[in-house]
PDB file of C-alpha atoms in Angstrom:
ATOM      1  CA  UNK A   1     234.862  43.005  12.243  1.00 68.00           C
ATOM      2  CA  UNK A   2     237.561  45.362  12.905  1.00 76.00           C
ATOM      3  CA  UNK A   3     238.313  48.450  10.886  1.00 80.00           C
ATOM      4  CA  UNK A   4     241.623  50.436  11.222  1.00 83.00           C
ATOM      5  CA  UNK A   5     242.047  54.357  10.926  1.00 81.00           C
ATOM      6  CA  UNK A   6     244.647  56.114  10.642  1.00 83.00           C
ATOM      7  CA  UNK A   7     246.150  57.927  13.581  1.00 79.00           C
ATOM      8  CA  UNK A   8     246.003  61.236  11.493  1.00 80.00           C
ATOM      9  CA  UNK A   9     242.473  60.909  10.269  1.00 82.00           C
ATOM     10  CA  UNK A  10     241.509  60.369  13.677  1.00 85.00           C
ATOM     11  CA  UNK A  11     242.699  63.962  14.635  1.00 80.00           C
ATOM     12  CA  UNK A  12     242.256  65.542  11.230  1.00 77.00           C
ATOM     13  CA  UNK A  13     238.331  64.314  11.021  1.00 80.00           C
ATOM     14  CA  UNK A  14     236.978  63.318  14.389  1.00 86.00           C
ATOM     15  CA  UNK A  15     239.347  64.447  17.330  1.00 89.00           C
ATOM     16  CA  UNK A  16     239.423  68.657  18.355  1.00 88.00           C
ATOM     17  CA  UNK A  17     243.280  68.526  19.817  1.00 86.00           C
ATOM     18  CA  UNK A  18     244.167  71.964  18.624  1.00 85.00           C
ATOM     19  CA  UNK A  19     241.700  74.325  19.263  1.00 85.00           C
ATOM     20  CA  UNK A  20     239.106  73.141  21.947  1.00 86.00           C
ATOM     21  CA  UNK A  21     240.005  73.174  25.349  1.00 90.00           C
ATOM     22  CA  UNK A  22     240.078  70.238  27.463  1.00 93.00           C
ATOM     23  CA  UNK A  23     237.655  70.058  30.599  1.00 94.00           C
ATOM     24  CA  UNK A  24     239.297  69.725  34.346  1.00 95.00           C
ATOM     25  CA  UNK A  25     238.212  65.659  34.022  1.00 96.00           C
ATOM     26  CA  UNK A  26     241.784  65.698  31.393  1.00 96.00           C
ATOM     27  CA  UNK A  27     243.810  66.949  33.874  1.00 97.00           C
ATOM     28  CA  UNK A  28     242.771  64.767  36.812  1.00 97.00           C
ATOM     29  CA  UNK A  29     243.102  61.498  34.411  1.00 97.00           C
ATOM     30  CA  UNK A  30     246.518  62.732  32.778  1.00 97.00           C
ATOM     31  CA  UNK A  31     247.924  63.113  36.349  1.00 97.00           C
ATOM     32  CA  UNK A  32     247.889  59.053  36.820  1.00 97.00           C
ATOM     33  CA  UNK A  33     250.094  59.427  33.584  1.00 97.00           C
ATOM     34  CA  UNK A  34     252.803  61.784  34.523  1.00 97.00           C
ATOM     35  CA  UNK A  35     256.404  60.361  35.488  1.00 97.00           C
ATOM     36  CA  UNK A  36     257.379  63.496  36.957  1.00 98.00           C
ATOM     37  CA  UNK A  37     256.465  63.933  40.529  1.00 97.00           C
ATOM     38  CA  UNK A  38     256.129  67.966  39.710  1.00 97.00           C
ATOM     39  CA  UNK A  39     254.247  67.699  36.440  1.00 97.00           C
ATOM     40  CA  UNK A  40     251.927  65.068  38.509  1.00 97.00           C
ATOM     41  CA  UNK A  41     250.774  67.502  41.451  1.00 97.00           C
ATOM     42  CA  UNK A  42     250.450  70.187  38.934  1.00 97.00           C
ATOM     43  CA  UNK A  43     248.076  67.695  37.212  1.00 97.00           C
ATOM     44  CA  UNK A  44     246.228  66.694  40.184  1.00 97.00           C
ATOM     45  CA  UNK A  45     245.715  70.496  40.623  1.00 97.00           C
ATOM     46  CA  UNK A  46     244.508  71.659  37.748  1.00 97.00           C
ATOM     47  CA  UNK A  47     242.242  68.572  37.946  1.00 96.00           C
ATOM     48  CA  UNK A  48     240.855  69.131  41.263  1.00 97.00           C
ATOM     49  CA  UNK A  49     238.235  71.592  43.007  1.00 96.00           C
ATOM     50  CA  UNK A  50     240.368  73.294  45.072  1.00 96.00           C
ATOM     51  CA  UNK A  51     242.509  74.072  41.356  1.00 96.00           C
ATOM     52  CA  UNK A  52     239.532  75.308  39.577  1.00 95.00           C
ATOM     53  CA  UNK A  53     240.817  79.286  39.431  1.00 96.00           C
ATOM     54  CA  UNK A  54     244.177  77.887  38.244  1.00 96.00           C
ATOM     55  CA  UNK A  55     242.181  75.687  35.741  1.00 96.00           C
ATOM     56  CA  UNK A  56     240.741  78.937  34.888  1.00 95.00           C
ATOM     57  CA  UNK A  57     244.118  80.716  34.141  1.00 94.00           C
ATOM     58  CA  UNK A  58     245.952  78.485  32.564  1.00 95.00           C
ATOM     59  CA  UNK A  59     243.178  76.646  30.406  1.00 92.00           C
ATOM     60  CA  UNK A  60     240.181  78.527  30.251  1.00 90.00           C
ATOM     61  CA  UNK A  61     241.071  81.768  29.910  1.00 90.00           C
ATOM     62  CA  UNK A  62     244.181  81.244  27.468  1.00 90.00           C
ATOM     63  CA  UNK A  63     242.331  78.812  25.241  1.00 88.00           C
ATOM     64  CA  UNK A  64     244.816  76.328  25.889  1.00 92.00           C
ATOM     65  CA  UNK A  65     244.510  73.761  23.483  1.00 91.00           C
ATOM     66  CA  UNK A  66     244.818  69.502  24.307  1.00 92.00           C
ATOM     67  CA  UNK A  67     247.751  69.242  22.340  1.00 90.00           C
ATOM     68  CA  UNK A  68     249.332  72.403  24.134  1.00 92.00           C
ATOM     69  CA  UNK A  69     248.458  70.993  27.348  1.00 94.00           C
ATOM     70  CA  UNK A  70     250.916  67.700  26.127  1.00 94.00           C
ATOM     71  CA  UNK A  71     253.535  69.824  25.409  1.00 93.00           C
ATOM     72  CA  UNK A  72     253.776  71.744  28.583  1.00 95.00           C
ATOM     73  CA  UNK A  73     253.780  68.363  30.827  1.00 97.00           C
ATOM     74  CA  UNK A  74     256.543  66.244  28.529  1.00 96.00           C
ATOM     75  CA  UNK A  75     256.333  63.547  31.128  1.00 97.00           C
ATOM     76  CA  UNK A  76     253.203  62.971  30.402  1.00 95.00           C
ATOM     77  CA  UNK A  77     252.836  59.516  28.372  1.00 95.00           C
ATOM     78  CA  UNK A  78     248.704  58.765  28.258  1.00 94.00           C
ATOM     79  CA  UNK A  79     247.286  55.647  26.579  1.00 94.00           C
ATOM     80  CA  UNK A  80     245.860  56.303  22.951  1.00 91.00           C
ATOM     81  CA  UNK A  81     242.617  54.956  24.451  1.00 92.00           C
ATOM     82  CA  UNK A  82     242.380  57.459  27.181  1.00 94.00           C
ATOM     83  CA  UNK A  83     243.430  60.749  25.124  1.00 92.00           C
ATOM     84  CA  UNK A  84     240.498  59.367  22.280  1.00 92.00           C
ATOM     85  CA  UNK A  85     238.129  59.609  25.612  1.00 93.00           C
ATOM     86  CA  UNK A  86     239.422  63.046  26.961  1.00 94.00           C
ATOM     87  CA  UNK A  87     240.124  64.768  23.603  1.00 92.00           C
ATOM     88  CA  UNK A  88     236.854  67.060  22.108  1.00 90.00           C
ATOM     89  CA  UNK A  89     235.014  65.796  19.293  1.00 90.00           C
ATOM     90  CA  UNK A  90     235.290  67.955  16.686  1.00 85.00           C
ATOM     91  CA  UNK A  91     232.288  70.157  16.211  1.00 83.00           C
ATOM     92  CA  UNK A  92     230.455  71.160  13.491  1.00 78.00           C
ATOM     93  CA  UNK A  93     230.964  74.960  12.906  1.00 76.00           C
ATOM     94  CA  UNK A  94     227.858  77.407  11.377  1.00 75.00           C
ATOM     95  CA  UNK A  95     228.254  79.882   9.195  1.00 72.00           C
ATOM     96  CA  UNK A  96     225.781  82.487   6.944  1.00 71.00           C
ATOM     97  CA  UNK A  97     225.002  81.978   3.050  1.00 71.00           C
ATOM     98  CA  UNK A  98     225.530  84.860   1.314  1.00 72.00           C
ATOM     99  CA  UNK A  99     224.643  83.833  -1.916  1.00 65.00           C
ATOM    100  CA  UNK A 100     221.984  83.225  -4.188  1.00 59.00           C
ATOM    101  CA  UNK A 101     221.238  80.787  -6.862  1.00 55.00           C
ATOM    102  CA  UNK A 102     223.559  81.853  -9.849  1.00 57.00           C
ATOM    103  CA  UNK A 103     222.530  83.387 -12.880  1.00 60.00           C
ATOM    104  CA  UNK A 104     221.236  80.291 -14.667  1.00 58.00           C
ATOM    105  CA  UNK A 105     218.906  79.563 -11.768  1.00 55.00           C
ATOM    106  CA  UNK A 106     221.524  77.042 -10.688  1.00 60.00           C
ATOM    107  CA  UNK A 107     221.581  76.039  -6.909  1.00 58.00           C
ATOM    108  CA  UNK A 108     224.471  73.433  -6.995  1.00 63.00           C
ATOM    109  CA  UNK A 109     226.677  76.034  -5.088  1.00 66.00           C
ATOM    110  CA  UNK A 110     226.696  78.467  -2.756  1.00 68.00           C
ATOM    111  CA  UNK A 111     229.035  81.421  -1.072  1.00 71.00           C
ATOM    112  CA  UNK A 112     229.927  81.446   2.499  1.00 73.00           C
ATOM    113  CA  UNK A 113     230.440  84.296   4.483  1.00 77.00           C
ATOM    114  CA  UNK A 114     233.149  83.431   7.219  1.00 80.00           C
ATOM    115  CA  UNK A 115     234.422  85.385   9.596  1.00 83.00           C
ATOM    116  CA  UNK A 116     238.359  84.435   9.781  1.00 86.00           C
ATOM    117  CA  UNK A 117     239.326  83.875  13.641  1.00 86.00           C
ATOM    118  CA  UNK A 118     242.704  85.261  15.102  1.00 89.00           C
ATOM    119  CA  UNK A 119     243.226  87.103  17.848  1.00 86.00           C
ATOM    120  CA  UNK A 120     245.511  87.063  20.927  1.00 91.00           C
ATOM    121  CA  UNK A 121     244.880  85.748  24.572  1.00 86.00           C
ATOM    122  CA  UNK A 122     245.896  87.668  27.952  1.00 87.00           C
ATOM    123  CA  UNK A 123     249.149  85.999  27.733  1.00 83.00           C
ATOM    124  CA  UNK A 124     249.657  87.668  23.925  1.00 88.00           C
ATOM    125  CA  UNK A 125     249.030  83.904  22.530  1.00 86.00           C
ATOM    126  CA  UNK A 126     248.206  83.707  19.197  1.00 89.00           C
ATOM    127  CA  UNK A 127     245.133  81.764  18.749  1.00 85.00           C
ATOM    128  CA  UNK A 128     243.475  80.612  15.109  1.00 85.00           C
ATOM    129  CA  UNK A 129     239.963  79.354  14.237  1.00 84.00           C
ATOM    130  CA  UNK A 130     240.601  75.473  13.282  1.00 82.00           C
ATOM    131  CA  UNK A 131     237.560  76.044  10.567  1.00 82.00           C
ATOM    132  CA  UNK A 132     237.746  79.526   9.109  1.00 82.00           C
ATOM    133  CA  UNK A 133     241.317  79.515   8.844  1.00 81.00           C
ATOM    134  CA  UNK A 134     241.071  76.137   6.990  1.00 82.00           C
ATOM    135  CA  UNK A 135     238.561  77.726   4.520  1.00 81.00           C
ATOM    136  CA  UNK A 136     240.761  80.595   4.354  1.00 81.00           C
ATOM    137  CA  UNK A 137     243.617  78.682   3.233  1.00 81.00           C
ATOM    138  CA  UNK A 138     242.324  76.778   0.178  1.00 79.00           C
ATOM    139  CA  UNK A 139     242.645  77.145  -2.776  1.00 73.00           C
ATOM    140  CA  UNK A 140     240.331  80.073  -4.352  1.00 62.00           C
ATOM    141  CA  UNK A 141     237.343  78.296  -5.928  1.00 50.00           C
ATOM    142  CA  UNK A 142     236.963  81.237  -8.601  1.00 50.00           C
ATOM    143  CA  UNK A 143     237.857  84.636  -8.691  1.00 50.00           C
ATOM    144  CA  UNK A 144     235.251  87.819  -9.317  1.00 54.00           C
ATOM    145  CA  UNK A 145     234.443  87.675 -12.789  1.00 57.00           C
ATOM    146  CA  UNK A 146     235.082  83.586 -13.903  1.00 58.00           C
ATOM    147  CA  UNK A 147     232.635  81.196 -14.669  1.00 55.00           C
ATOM    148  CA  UNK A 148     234.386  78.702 -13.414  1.00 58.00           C
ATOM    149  CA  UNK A 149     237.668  77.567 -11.090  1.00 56.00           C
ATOM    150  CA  UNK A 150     240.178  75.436 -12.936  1.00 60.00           C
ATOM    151  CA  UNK A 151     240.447  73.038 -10.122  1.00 65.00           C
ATOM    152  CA  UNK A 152     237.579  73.155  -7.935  1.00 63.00           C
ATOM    153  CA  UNK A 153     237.857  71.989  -3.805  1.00 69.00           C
ATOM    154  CA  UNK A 154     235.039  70.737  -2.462  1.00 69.00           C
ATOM    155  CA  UNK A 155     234.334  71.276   1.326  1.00 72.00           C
ATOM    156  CA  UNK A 156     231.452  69.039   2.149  1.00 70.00           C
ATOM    157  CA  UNK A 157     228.286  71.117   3.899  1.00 70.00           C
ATOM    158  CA  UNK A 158     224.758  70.433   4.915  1.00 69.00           C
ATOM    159  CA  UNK A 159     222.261  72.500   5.840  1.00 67.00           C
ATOM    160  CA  UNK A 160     220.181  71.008   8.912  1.00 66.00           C
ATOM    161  CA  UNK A 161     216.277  70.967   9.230  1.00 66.00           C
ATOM    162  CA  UNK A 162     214.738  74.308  11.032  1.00 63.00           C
ATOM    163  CA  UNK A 163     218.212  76.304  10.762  1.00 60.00           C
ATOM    164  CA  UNK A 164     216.557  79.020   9.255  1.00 59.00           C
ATOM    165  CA  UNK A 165     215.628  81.688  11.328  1.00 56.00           C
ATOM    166  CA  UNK A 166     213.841  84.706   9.669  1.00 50.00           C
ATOM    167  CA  UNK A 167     212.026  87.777  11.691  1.00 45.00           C
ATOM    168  CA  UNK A 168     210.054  90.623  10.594  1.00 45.00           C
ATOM    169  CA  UNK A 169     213.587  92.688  12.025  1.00 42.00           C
ATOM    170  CA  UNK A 170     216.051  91.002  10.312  1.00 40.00           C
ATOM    171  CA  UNK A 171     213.638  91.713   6.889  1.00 41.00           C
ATOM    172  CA  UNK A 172     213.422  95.366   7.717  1.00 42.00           C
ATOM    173  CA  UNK A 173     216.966  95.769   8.704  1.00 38.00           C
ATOM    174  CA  UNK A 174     217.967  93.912   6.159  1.00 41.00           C
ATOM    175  CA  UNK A 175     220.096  91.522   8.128  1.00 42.00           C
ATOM    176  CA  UNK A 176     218.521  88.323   6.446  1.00 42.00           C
ATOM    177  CA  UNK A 177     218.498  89.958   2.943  1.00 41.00           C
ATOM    178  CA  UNK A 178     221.735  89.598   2.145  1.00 41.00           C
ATOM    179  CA  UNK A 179     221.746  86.522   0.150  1.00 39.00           C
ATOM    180  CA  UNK A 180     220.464  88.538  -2.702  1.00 38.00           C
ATOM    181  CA  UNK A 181     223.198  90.067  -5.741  1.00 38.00           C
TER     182      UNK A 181
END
């Protein structure tokens, strides 16, 4: 049986296009689909061993991005098949619980602490954390001081087997403590 998704949940849910970098493999493949004879050596370059420091410069150390790499080489016309094979997967990102269970003894929810990503490359690119500034950009959940939010977002989360990590340090430091009000 086929099932059909939708181009945009594709690259929404599944597909990393806009912030991970694509691997020298992308560049090698999108050269066999590149009309112009420039944008095609250029390819084959940054695809081959002999292009790895220019790989380096212009993806690698810029955080160039698959969909940037699209729109500098406009000839380039790739197969939905292929880019689904070359394109990241989106990964799952980690970040620390700073909360405790809420004053009812409640542990339905939690607080995140998130540290938003933004920052400029060598080239003075402005570069933003897919995740963080996704959480950043909802809707508060509740402000200080409300029971409740009127209309609460959920942003699914799971919490994997053997993720916690706790030390004698991190007790005495109090790096670990921190989920406590």
């Amino acid at each position: 049986e086929e099932s059909i998704i939708h181009l945009g949940t594709l690259f929404n849910y599944c597909l990393d296009g806009t912030s991970a970098s694509p691997r020298s493999y992308f560049f090698y493949v999108a050269s066999h689909f590149a009309s112009d004879d420039l944008e095609r050596e250029k390819l084959k370059e940054l695809g081959s061993r002999e292009g790895r420091d220019d790989f380096y410069q212009y993806c690698t150390r810029e955080r160039r991005s698959v969909l940037e790499c699209f729109q500098d080489f406009p000839s380039l016309d790739m197969p939905l098949d292929w880019v689904v094979q070359l394109c990241p997967k989106l990964q799952a990102r980690q970040f620390s619980i700073s909360s405790s269970c809420n004053e009812v003894g409640e542990r339905n929810e939690c607080e995140l602490t998130v540290a938003v990503v933004n920052y400029k490359t060598p080239w003075k690119r402005s570069i933003s954390g897919l995740c963080s500034n996704y959480l950043k950009d909802l809707p508060f959940l509740r402000t200080k001081g409300e029971t409740s939010a009127p209309n609460p977002v959920r942003v699914p989360v799971w919490i994997e087997r053997g993720s916690f990590k706790f030390s004698v340090l991190d007790a005495i430091s109090g790096n670990a403590l921190h989920s406590q009000r």
